[in-house]
XYZ file of N, CA, C and O in Angstrom:
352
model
N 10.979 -66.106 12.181
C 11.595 -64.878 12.667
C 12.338 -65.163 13.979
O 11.937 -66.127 14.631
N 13.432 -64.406 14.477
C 14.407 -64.536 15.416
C 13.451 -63.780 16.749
O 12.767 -62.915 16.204
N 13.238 -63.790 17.874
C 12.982 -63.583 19.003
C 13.893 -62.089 19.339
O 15.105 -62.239 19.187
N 13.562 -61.038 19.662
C 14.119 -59.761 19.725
C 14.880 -60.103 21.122
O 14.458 -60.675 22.128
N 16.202 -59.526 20.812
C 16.615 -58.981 21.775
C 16.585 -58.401 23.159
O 16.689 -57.175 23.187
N 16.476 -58.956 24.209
C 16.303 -57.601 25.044
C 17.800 -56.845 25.744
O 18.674 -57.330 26.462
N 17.662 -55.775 25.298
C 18.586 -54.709 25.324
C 18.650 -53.953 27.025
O 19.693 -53.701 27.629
N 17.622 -53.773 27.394
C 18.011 -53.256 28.874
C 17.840 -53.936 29.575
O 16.722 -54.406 29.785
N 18.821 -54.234 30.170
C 19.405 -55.108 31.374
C 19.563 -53.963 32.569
O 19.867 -52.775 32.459
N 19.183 -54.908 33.990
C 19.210 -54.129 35.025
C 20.671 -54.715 35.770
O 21.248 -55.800 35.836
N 20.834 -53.704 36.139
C 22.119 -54.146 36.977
C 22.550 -54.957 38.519
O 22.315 -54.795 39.716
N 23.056 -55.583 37.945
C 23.219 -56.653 39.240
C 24.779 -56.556 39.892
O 25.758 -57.008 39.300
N 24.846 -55.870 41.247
C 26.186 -55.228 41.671
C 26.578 -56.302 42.721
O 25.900 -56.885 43.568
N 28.143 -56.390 42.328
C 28.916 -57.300 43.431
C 30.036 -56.496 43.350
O 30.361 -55.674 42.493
N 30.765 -56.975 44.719
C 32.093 -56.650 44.701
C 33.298 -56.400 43.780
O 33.877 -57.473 43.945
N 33.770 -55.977 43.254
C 34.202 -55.807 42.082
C 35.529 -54.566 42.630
O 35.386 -53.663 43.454
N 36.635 -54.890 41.929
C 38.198 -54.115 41.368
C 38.028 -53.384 40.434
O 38.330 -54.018 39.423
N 37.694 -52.344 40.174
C 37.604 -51.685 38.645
C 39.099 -52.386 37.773
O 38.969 -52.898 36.661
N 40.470 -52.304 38.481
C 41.484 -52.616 37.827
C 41.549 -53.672 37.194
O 42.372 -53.808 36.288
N 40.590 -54.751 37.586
C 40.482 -55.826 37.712
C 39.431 -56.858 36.345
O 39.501 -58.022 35.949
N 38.520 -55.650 35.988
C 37.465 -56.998 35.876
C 37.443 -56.091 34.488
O 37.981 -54.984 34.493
N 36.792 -56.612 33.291
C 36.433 -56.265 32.015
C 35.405 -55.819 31.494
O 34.798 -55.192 32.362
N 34.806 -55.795 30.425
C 33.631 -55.285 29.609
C 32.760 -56.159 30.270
O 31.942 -55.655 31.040
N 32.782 -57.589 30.090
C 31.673 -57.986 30.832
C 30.860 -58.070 31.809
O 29.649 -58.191 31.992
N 32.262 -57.935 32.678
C 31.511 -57.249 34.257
C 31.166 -55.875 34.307
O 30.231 -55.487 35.007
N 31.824 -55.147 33.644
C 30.728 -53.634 33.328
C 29.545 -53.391 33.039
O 28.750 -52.536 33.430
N 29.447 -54.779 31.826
C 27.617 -54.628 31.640
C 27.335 -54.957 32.794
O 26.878 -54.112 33.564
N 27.548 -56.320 33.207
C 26.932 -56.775 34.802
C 26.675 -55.181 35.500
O 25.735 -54.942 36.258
N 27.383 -54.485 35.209
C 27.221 -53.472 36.100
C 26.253 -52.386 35.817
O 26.008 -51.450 36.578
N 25.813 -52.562 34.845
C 25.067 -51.442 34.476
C 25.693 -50.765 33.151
O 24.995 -50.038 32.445
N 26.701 -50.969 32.925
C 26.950 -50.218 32.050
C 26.791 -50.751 29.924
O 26.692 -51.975 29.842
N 26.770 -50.189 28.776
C 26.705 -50.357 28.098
C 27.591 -51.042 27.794
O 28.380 -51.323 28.697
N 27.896 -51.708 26.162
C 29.042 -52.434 25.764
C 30.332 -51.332 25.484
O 31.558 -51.434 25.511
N 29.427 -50.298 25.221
C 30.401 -49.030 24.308
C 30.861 -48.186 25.566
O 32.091 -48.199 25.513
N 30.477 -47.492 26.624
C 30.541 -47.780 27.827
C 31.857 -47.929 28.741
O 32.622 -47.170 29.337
N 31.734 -49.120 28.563
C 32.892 -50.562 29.154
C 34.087 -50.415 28.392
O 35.223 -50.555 28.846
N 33.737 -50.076 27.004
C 34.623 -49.680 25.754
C 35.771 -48.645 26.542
O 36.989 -48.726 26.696
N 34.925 -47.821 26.880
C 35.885 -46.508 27.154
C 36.411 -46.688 28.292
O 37.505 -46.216 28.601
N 35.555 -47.524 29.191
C 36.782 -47.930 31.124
C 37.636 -48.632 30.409
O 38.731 -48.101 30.595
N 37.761 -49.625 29.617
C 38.546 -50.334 29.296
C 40.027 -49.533 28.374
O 41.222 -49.607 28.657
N 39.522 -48.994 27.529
C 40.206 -47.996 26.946
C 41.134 -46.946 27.916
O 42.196 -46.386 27.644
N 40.382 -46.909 29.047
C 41.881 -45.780 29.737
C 42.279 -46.312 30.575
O 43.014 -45.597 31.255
N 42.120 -47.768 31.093
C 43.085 -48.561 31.594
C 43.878 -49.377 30.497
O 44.824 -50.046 30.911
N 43.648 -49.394 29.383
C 44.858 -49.562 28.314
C 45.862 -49.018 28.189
O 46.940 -49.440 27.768
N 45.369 -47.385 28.793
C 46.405 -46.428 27.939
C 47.059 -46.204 29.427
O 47.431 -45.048 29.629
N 47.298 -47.335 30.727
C 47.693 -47.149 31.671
C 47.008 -46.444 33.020
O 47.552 -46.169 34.089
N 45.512 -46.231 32.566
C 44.848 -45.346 33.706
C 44.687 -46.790 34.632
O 44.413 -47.944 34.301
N 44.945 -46.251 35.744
C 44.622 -46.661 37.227
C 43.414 -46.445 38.386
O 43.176 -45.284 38.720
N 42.751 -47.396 38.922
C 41.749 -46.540 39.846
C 42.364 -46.996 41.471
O 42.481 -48.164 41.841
N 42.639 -46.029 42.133
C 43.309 -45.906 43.046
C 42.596 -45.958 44.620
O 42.998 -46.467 45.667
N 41.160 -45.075 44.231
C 40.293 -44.992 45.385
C 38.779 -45.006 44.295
O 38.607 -44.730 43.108
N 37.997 -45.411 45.252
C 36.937 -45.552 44.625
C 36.242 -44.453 43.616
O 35.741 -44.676 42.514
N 36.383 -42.935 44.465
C 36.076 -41.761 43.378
C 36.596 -41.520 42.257
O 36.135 -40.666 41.500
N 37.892 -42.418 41.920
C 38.394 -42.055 40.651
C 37.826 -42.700 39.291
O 38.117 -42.510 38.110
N 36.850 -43.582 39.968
C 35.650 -43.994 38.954
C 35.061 -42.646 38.007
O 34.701 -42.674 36.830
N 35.095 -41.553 38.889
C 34.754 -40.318 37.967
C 35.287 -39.549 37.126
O 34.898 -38.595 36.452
N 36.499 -40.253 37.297
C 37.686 -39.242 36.140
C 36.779 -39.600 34.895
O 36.514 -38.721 34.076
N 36.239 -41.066 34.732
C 35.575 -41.541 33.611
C 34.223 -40.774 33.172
O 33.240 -40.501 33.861
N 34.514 -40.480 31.640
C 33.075 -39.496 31.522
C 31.809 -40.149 31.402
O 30.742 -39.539 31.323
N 31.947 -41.572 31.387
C 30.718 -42.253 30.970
C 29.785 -42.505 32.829
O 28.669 -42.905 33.163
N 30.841 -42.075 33.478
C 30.831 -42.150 35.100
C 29.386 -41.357 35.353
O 29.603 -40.163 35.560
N 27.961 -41.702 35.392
C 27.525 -40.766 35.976
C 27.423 -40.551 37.634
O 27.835 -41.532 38.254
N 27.075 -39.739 38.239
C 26.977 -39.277 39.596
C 26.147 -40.415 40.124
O 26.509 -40.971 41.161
N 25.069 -40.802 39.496
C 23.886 -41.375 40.198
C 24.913 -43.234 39.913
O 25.043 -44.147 40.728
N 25.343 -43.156 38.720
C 25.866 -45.021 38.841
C 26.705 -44.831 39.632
O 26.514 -45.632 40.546
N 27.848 -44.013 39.901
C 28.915 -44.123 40.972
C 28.333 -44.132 42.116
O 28.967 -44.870 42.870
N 27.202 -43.555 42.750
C 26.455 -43.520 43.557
C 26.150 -45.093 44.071
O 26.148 -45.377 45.268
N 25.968 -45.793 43.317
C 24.915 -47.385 43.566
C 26.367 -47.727 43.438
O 26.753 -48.233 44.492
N 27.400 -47.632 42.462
C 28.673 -48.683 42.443
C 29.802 -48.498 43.742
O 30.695 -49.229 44.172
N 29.394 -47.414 44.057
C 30.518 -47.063 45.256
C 30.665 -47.979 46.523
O 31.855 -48.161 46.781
N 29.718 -48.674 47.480
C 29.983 -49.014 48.470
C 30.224 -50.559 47.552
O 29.700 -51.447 48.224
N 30.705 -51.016 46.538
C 31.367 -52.454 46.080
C 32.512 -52.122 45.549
O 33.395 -52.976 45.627
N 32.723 -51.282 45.107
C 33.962 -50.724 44.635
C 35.568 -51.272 45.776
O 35.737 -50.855 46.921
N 36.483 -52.213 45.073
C 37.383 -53.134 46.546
C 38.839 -52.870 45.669
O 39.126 -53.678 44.787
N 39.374 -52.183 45.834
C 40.256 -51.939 45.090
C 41.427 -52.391 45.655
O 41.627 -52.119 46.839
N 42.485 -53.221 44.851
C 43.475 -54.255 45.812
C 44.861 -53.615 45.946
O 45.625 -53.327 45.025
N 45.035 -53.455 47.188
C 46.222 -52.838 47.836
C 47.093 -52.818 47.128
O 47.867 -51.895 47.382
N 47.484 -53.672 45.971
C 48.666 -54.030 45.492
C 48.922 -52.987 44.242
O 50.030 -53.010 43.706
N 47.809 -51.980 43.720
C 47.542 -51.234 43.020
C 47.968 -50.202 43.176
O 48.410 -49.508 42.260
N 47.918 -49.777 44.727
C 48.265 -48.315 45.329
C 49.669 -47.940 44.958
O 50.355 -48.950 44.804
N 50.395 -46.694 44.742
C 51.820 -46.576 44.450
C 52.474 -46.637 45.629
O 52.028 -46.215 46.696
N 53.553 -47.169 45.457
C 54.638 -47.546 46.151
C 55.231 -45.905 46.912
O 55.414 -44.839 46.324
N 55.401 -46.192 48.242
C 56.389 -44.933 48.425
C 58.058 -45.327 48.266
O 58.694 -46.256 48.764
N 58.329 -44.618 47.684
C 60.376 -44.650 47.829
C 60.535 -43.831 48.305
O 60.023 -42.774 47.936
N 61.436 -43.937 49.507
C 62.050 -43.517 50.734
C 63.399 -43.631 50.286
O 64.055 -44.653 50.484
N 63.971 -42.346 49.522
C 65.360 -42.726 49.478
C 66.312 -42.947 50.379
O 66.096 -41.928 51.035
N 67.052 -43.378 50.847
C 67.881 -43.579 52.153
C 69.218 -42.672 51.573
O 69.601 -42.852 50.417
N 69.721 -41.937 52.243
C 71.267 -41.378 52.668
C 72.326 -42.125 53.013
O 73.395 -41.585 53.299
């Protein structure tokens, strides 16, 4: 017989880009595979995380994980929108 699985994993938090990093570092994060599915999924469809709270637009976002993920949350300047200053 095969050795079971173990399925809950505790989360081990580092610094981390939401824009940045994938399913795998989501589990790292606590989160499920299916989860990760869906952060991944609305940065497909072009979603952006801009400041750290916008981790919550996500519904899989609860209060209490944004809570523990927030002070690693490093989101890279280069992400932020551009201002255009039209000139005259």
């Amino acid at each position: 017989s095969f050795p079971k699985k173990e399925f809950k994993k505790t989360a081990g938090y580092f610094d981390f880009d939401p824009n940045k990093i994938g399913i795998e570092e989501w589990v790292k994060l606590g989160f499920t595979e299916k989860q990760a599915q869906v952060i991944e999924n609305y940065k497909a469809k072009g979603g952006k995380f801009y400041r750290p709270e916008d981790l919550m637009r996500i519904y899989v976002m609860t209060e209490e994980h944004y809570s523990k993920l927030q002070p690693y949350v490093k989101i890279d300047k280069e992400v932020l929108p551009k201002r255009n200053y039209k000139r005259y």
